[in-house]
PDB file of C-alpha atoms in Angstrom:
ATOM      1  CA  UNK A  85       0.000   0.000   0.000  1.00  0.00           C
ATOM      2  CA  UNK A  86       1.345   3.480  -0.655  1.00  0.00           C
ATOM      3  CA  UNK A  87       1.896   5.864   2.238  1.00  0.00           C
ATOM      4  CA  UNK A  88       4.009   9.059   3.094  1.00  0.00           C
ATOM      5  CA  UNK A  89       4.893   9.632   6.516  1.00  0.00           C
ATOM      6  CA  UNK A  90       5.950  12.825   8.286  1.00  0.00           C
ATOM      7  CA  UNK A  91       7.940  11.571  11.255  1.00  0.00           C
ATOM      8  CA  UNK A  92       7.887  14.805  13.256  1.00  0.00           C
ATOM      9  CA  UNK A  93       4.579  16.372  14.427  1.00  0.00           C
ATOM     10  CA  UNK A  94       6.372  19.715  15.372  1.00  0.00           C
ATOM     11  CA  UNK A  95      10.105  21.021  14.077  1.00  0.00           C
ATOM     12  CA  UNK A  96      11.277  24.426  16.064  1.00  0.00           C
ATOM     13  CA  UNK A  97      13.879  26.338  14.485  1.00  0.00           C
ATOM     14  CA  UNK A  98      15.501  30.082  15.089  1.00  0.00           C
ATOM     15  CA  UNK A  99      14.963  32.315  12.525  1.00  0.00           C
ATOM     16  CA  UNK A 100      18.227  32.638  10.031  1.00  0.00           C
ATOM     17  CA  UNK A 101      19.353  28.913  10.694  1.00  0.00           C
ATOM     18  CA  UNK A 102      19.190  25.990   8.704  1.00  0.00           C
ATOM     19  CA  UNK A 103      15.311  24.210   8.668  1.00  0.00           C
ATOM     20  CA  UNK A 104      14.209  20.220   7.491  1.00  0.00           C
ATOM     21  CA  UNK A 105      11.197  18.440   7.373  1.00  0.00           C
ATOM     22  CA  UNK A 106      11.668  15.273   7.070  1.00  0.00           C
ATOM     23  CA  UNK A 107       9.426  13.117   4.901  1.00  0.00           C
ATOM     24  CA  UNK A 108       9.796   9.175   3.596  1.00  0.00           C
ATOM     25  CA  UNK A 109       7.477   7.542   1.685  1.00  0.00           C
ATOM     26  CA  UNK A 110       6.251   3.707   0.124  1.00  0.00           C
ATOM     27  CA  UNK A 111       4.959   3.731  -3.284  1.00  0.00           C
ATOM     28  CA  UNK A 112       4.987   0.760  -6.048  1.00  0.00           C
ATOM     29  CA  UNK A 113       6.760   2.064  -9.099  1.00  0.00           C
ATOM     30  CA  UNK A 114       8.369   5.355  -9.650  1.00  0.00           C
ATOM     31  CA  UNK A 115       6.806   8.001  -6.906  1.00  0.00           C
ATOM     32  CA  UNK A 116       5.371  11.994  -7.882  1.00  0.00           C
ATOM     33  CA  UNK A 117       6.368  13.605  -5.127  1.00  0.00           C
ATOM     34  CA  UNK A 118       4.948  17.207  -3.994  1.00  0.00           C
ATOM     35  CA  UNK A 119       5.117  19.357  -0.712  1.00  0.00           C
ATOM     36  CA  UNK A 120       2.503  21.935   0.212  1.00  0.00           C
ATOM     37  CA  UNK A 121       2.369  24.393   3.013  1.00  0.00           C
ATOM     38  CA  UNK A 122      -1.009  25.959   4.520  1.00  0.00           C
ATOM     39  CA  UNK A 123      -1.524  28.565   6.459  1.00  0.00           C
ATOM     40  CA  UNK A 124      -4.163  28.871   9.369  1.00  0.00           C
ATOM     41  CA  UNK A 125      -7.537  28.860   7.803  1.00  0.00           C
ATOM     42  CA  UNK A 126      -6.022  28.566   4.092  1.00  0.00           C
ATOM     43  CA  UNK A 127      -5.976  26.110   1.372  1.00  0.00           C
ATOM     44  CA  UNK A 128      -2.704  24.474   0.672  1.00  0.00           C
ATOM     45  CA  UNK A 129       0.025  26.181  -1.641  1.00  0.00           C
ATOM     46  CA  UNK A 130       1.821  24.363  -3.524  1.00  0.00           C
ATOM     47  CA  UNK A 131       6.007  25.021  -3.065  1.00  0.00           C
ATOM     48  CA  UNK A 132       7.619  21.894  -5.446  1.00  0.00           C
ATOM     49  CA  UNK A 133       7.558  18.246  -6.923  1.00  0.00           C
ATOM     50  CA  UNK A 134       9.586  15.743  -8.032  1.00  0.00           C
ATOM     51  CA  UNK A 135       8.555  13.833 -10.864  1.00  0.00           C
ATOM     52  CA  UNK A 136      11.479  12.605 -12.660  1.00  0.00           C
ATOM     53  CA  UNK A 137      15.598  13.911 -13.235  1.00  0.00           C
ATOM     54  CA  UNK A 138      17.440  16.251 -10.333  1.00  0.00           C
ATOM     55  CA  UNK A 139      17.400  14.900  -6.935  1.00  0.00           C
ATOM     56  CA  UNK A 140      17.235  18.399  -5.815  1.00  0.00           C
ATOM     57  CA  UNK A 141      14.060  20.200  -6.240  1.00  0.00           C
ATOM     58  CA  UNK A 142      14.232  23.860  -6.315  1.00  0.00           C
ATOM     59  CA  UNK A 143      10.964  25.463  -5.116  1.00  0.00           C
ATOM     60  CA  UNK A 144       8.781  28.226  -4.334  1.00  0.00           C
ATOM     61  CA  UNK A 145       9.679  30.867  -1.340  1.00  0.00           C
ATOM     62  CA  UNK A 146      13.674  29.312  -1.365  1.00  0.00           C
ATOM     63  CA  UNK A 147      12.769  26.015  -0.780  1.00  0.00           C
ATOM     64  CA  UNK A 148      14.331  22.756  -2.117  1.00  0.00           C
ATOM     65  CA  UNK A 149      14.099  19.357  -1.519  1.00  0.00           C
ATOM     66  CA  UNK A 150      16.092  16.400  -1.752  1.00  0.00           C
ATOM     67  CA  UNK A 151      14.804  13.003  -3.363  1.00  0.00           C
ATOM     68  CA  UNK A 152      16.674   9.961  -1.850  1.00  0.00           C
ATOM     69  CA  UNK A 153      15.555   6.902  -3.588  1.00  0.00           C
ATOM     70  CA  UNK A 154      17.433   4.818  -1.625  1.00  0.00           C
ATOM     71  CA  UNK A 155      16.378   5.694   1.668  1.00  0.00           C
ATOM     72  CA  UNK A 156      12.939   6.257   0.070  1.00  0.00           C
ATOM     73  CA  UNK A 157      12.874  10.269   1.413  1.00  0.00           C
ATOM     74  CA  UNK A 158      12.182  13.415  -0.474  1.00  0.00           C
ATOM     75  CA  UNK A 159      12.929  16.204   3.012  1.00  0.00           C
ATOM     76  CA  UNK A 160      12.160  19.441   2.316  1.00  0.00           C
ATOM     77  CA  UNK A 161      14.825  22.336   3.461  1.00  0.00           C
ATOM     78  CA  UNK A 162      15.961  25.069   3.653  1.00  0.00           C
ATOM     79  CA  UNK A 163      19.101  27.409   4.357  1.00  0.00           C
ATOM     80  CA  UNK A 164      17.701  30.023   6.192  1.00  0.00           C
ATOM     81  CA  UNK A 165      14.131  29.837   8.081  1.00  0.00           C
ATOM     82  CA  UNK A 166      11.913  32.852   8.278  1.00  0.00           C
ATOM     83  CA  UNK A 167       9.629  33.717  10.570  1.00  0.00           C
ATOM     84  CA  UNK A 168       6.996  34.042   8.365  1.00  0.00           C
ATOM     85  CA  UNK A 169       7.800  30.041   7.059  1.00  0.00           C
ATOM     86  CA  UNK A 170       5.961  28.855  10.072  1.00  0.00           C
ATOM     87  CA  UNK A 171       3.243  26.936   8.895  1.00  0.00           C
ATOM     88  CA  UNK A 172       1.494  23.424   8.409  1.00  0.00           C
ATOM     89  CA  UNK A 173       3.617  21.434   5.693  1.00  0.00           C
ATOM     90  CA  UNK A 174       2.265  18.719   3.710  1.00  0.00           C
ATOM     91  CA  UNK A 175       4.081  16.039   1.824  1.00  0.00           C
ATOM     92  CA  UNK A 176       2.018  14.226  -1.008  1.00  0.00           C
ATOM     93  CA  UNK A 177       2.488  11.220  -3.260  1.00  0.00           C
ATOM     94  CA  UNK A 178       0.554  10.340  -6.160  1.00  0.00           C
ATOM     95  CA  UNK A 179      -1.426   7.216  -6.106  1.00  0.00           C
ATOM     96  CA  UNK A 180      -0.686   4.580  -8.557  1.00  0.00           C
ATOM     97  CA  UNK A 181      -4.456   4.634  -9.640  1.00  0.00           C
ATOM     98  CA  UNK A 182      -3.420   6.962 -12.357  1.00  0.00           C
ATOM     99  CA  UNK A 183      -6.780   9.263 -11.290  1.00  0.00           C
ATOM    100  CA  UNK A 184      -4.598  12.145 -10.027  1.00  0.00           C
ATOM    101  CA  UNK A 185      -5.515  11.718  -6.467  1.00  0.00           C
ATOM    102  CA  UNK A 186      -2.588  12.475  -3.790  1.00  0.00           C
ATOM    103  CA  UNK A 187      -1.949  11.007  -0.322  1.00  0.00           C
ATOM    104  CA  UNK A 188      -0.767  13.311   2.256  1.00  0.00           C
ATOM    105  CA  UNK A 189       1.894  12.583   4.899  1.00  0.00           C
ATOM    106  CA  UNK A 190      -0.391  14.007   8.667  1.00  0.00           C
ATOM    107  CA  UNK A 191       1.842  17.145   8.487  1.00  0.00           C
ATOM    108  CA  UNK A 192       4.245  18.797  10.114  1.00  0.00           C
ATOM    109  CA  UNK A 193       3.871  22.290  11.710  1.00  0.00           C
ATOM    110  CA  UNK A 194       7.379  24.388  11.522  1.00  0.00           C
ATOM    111  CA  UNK A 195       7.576  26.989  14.151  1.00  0.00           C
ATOM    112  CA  UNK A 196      10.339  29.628  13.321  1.00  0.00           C
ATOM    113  CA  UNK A 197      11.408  31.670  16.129  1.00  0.00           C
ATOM    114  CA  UNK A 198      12.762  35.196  16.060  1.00  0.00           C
TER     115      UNK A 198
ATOM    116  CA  UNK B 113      -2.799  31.435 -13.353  1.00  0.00           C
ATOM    117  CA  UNK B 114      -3.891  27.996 -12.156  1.00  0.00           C
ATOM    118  CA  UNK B 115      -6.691  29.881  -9.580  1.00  0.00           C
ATOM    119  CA  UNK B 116      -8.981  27.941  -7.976  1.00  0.00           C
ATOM    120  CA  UNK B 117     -11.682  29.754  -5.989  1.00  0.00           C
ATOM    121  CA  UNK B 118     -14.769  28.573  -3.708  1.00  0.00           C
ATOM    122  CA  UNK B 119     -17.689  30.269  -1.803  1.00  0.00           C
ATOM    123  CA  UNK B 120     -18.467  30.871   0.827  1.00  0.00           C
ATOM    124  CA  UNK B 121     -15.092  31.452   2.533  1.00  0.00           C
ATOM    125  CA  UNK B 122     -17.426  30.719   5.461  1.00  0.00           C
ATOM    126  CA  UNK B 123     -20.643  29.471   6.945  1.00  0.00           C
ATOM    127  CA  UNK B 124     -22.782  29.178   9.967  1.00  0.00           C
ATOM    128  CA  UNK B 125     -26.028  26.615   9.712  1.00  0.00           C
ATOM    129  CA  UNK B 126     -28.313  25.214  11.680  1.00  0.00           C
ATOM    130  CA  UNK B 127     -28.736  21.275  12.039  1.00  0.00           C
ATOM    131  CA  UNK B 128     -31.005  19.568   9.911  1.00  0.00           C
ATOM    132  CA  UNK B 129     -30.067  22.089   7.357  1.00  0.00           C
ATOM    133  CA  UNK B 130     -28.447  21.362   3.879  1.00  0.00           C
ATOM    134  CA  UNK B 131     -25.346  23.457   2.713  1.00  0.00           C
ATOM    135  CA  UNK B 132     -24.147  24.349  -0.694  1.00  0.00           C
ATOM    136  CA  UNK B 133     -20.111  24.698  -1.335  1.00  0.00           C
ATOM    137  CA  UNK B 134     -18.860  25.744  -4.717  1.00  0.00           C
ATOM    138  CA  UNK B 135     -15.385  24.996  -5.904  1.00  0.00           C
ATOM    139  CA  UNK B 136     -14.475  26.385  -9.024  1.00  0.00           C
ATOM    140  CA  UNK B 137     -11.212  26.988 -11.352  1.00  0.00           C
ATOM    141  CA  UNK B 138     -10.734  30.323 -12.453  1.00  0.00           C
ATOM    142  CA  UNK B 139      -8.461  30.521 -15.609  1.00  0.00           C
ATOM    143  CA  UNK B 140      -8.217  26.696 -16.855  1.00  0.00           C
ATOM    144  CA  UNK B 141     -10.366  23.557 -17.449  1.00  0.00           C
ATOM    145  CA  UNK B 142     -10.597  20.973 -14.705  1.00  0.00           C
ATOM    146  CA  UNK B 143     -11.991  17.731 -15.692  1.00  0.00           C
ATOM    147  CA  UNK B 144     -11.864  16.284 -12.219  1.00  0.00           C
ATOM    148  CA  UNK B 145     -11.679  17.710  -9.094  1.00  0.00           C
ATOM    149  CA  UNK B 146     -11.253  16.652  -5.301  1.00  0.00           C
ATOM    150  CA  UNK B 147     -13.495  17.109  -2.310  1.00  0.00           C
ATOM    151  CA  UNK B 148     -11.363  16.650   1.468  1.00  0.00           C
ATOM    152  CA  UNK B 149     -11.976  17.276   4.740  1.00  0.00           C
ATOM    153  CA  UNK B 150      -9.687  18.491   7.203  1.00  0.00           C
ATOM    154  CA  UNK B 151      -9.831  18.414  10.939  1.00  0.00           C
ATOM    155  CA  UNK B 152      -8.156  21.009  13.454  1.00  0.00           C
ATOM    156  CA  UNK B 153      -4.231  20.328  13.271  1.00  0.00           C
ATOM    157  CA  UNK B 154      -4.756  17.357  11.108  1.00  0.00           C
ATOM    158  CA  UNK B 155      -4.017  16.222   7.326  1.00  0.00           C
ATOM    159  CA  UNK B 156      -6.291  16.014   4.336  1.00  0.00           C
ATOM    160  CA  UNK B 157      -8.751  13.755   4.359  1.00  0.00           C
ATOM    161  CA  UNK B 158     -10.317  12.653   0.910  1.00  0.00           C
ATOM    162  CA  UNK B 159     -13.934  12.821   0.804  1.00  0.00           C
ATOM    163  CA  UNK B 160     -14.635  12.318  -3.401  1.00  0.00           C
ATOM    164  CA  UNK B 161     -13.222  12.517  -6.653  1.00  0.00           C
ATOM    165  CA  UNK B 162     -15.916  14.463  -8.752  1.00  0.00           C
ATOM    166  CA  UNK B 163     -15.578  13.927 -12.375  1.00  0.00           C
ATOM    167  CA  UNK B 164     -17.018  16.662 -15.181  1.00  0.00           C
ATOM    168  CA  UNK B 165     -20.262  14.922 -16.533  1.00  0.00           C
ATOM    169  CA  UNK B 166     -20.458  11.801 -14.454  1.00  0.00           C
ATOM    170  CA  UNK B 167     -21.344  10.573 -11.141  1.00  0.00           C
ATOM    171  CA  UNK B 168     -18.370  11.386  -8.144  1.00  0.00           C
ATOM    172  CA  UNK B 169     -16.728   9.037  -6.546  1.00  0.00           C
ATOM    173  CA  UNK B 170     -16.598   8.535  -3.361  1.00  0.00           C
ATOM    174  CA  UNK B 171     -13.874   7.061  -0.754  1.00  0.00           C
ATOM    175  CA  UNK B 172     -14.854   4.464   1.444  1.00  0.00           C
ATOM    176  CA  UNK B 173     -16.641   5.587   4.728  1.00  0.00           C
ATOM    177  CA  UNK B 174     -18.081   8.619   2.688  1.00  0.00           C
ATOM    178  CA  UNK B 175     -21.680   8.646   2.673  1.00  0.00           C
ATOM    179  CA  UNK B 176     -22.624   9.596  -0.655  1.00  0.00           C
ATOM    180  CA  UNK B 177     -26.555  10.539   0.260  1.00  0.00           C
ATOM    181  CA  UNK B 178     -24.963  13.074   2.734  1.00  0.00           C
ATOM    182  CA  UNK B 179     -22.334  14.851   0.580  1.00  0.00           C
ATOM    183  CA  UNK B 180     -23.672  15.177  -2.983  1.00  0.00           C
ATOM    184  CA  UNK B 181     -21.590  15.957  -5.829  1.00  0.00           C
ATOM    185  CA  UNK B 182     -22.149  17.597  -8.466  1.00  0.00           C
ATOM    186  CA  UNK B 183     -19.787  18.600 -11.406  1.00  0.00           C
ATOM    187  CA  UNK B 184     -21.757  19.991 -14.264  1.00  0.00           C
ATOM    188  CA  UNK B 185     -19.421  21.912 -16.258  1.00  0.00           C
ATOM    189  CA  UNK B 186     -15.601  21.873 -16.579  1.00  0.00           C
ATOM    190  CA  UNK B 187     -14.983  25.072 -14.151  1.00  0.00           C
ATOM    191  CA  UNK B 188     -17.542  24.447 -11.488  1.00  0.00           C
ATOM    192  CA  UNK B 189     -18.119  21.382  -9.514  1.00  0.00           C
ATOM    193  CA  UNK B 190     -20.189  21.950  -5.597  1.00  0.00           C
ATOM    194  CA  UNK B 191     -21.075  19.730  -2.436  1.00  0.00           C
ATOM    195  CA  UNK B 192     -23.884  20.079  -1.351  1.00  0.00           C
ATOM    196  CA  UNK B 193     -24.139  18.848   2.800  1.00  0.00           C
ATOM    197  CA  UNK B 194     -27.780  17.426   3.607  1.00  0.00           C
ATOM    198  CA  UNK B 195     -29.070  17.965   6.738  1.00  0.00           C
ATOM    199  CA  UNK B 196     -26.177  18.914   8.194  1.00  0.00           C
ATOM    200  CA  UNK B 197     -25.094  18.091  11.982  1.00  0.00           C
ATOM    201  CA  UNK B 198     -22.974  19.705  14.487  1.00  0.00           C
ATOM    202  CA  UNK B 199     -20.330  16.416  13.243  1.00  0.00           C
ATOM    203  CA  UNK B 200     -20.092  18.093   9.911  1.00  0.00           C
ATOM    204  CA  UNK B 201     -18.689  21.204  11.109  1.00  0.00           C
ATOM    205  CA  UNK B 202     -15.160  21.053   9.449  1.00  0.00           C
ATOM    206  CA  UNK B 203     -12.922  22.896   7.198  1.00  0.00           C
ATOM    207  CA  UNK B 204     -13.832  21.601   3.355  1.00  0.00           C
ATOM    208  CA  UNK B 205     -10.895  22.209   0.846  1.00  0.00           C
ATOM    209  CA  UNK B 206     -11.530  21.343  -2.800  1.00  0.00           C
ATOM    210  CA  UNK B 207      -8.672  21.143  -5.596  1.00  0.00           C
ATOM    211  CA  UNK B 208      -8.635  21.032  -9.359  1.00  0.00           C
ATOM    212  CA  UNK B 209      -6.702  19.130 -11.876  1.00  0.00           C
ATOM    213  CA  UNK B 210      -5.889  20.908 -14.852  1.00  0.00           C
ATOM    214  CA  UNK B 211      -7.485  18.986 -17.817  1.00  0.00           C
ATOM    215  CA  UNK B 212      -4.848  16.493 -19.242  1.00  0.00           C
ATOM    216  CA  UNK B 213      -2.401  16.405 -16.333  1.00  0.00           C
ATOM    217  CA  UNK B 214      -2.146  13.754 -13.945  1.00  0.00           C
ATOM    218  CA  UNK B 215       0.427  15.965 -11.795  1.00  0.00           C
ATOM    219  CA  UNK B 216      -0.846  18.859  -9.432  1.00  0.00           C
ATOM    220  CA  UNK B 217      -3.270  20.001  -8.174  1.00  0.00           C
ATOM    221  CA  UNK B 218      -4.503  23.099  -7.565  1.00  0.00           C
ATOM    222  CA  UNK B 219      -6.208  24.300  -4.395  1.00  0.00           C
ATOM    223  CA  UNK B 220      -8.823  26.543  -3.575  1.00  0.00           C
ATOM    224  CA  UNK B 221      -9.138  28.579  -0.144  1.00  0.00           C
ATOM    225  CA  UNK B 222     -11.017  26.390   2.130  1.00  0.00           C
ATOM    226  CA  UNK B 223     -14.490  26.657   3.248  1.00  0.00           C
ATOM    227  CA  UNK B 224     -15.315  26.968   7.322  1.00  0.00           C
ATOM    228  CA  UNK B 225     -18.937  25.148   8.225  1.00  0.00           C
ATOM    229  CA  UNK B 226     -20.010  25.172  11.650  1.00  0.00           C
ATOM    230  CA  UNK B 227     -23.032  23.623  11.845  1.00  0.00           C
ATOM    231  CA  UNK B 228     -25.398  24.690  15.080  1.00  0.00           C
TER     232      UNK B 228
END
């Protein structure tokens, strides 16, 4: 069965340094992999996906993230957090069923303090 | 581009009442569309897949006779919540797929119901 996980329910960083959220994921065949951010009482925006070539996925607002087939992981990152990045982040695969539906990792809220 | 509206942005109802969302793509075609639910400080959860012209369909655990879909044209497709309950309050987030890609999807705004 596919599935995307989101390991950490919460990631706290200090504004200016370094952030990750960490996503893996199971999928049968080659995955489409996307990450979304929503804000509170918002729809999700989409920031990047990987769907085939680069590892590294260059997104919206400075993001990038990093598709590890071998350890099955597609983190998102980036190299300096701003305050306004905190948010709810969403990582997504496409389901194999071809219909275009996605299946969302539970989410991880990032929390960037001045 | 790529816009995807719906309306209301927000709404109170009373129970027993039925409620009608509307989800629709701004600047571009969307053959199907997506219906989810989402819960305070929780993911996405997928309610339907509503297809342009023919019947939606529905994940398991939906009840189909209580969330009606309807998707009559290629920029519009609504749910409709019959006789809602106080359970059906819930943030309601549709998203569009642009006709002939299988690869994003676009979302609209969200839609608050509190049901009373």
């Amino acid at each position: 069965a596919q599935s995307v996980a989101q390991p950490e329910d919460q990631v706290n960083v200090a504004e200016g340094n370094p952030l990750t959220v960490k996503c893996t994921y199971s999928v049968s065949g080659n995955p489409y992999l996307f990450w979304y951010v929503q804000y509170p009482n918002r729809g999700l925006q989409f920031l990047l996906k990987y769907i085939t070539g680069d590892n590294l996925v260059k997104g919206s607002y400075g993001f990038e993230a990093e598709f590890n087939k071998s350890q099955t992981s597609f983190h998102l990152k980036k190299p300096s957090a701003l305050v306004s990045d905190s948010a709810l982040y969403f990582c997504a695969v496409r389901h194999s069923s071809n219909t275009g539906k996605l299946i969302f990792g539970q989410g991880t809220t990032l929390q960037v303090k001045p | 581009g790529a816009v995807v509206s719906q309306h209301p942005s927000w709404v109170i109802c009373k129970s027993g009442t039925s409620v009608k969302i509307e989800c629709r793509s701004l600047d571009f075609q969307a053959t199907t569309m997506f219906w989810y639910r989402q819960f305070p400080k929780q993911s996405l959860m997928l309610m339907a897949t509503s297809n342009e012209g023919s019947k939606a369909t529905y994940e398991q655990g939906v009840e189909k006779d209580k969330f009606l879909i309807n998707h009559a044209s290629l920029t519009l497709s609504t749910l409709t919540v019959t006789s809602a309950h106080p359970e059906d309050s819930s943030f309601y987030i549709c998203s569009a797929l642009m006709t002939g890609q299988l690869y994003e999807q676009y979302f609209g705004p969200g839609t608050r119901l509190t049901v009373t």
